Amino acid sequence: MTTTTKEGSAVVQARRVLVLNSGSSSVKYQLLDMNDRSRLAIGLVERIGEETSRLLHTPLAGGDAETRERTGRIADHAAALKAAAEELAADGLGLDSPELAAIGHRVVHGGLRFTEPTVITDEVLTEIERLVPVAPLHNPANITGIRTAQALRPDLPQVAVFDTAFHTTMPEYAARYAIDVETADAHRIRRYGFHGTSHAYVSRKAAELLGRAPEEVNVIVLHLGNGASASAVAAGRCVETSMGLTPLEGLVMGTRSGDIDPAVTFHLKRVAGMSTDEIDVLLNKKSGLVGLCGDNDMREIRRRIDEGDERAALAFDIYVHRLKKYIGAYSAVLGRVDAVVFTAGVGENSAPVREAAIAGLEELGLVVDAGLNAVRSGEPRLISPNYARVAVAVVPTDEELEIADQTFALVGQAEPAGQQVPVGQVDN
Ligand code: ADP
């Protein structure tokens, strides 16, 4: 968007935000126009470093959203971001555009220090690096993404939006494990929680759906993707969440066990002779739904159940039983619950999971209307009947929009100063 000054130069209002979510072998990106918070383009580079790397890029500005694909080895994150930048440039959305206001990065672990989105300085980056021991799988990839983006646009504000930030309001008695305090503190062992961007967004949207302010409602958010976590949000602030020091704790997930007796790990080491790394892989990658029945996609599990597969049925029951326990526990933590909200891949799409998780909880005021539950929609919606004491809702999550909003709120305030460039150099 441009306006023209008296001197005839155009003031480019920098109102685009690039959101980057850098994983160990993938980069997901979205370019948003913050005038109307619409997507201009979305993309994904996966299997970075392998021969079978793939980039999928979808421009969304023009109407016909046709995905372009590139295949073949993309060596590293720098090459991935360069390839994404080329695709964006081909749509007239190059990262050199003065309309780009900032790059917002999803950063998984912000420890206790980062309670808010933060403009990335050298000192901030050093601090994110210091957190690598508590997030060895995630923070290194996030750091690589940040460094790569900085090299591409050193002049541009880069903002870190932390998965842990929303949970930093948890009271000490919820965040501490009941282990020796000195040992815990020496190694920063405590419950941090993850998926915070989603829990923040969804709990706010749920309040909106109820026609109330976030400060007026208590909600239980069930983020059920491949990773899954629950949170209890009282008056807009997180007071409890199911993931802990790492994303392994809590609900049954696609490939993670969630809660187990920690002594299982000693047993695996002493009796089964497994190494620490093998146990790590077992609990993070070979457990949960995949460990129980060989599939982690809820669609496939439901299909198998329909065919009478008993292992799939047991996996489903274990998954739902854990969910139910958390709904009960968080109802007790909150005292009064206004809504239970389902989100992410399973939560948004699996009517059987929602139905089974809420079944039998009438005493807690929770009921699901079968007709409403069966409706497929991308919109926030209630699935409880009018008479229900507690609302049950489905609210599609949008972590990228939340990251863009938080990033823009931090750096977009200098407006309307914008960036002055002579007319003719304006990139639309
Ligand atoms: P993540 O972001 O953690 O990778 P998502 O939130 O995208 O995960 O959720 C992915 C999961 O959602 C899949 O593994 C699958 O189990 C589930 N899922 C996606 N679509 C459906 C659907 N239509 N019905 C049931 N489950 C679905």
mmCIF file of C-alpha atoms in Angstrom, residues 3 36 59 80 88 92 166 196-197 202 225 233 297 315 324 334 337 360 363 380 384 393 401 409 426 428:
data_model
loop_
_atom_site.group_PDB
_atom_site.id
_atom_site.type_symbol
_atom_site.label_atom_id
_atom_site.label_comp_id
_atom_site.label_asym_id
_atom_site.label_seq_id
_atom_site.Cartn_x
_atom_site.Cartn_y
_atom_site.Cartn_z
ATOM 1 C CA THR A 3 0.480 7.077 -0.260
ATOM 2 C CA ASP A 36 -6.845 -7.098 6.366
ATOM 3 C CA PRO A 59 0.098 -17.762 -3.915
ATOM 4 C CA ALA A 80 15.228 -23.432 1.702
ATOM 5 C CA LEU A 88 7.518 -15.181 -3.409
ATOM 6 C CA GLY A 92 5.692 -9.972 -6.968
ATOM 7 C CA PHE A 166 1.445 -18.003 27.180
ATOM 8 C CA GLY A 196 1.113 -21.528 23.739
ATOM 9 C CA THR A 197 0.420 -19.483 20.621
ATOM 10 C CA VAL A 202 -8.082 -20.329 20.668
ATOM 11 C CA GLY A 225 -2.850 -32.268 16.535
ATOM 12 C CA VAL A 233 -7.215 -20.698 30.982
ATOM 13 C CA ASP A 297 -3.650 -40.532 11.754
ATOM 14 C CA ALA A 315 -5.696 -47.059 20.979
ATOM 15 C CA LYS A 324 -11.345 -37.207 29.772
ATOM 16 C CA LEU A 334 -10.692 -23.880 37.219
ATOM 17 C CA VAL A 337 -15.724 -23.767 33.383
ATOM 18 C CA GLY A 360 -20.516 -39.235 30.380
ATOM 19 C CA GLU A 363 -22.352 -34.062 35.827
ATOM 20 C CA PRO A 380 -15.572 -21.385 15.244
ATOM 21 C CA SER A 384 -23.249 -28.227 22.726
ATOM 22 C CA ALA A 393 -16.904 -25.589 21.015
ATOM 23 C CA LEU A 401 -2.065 -15.430 12.216
ATOM 24 C CA ALA A 409 1.751 -5.282 17.176
ATOM 25 C CA VAL A 426 7.587 0.911 -5.249
ATOM 26 C CA ASN A 428 3.433 -3.694 -5.411
#
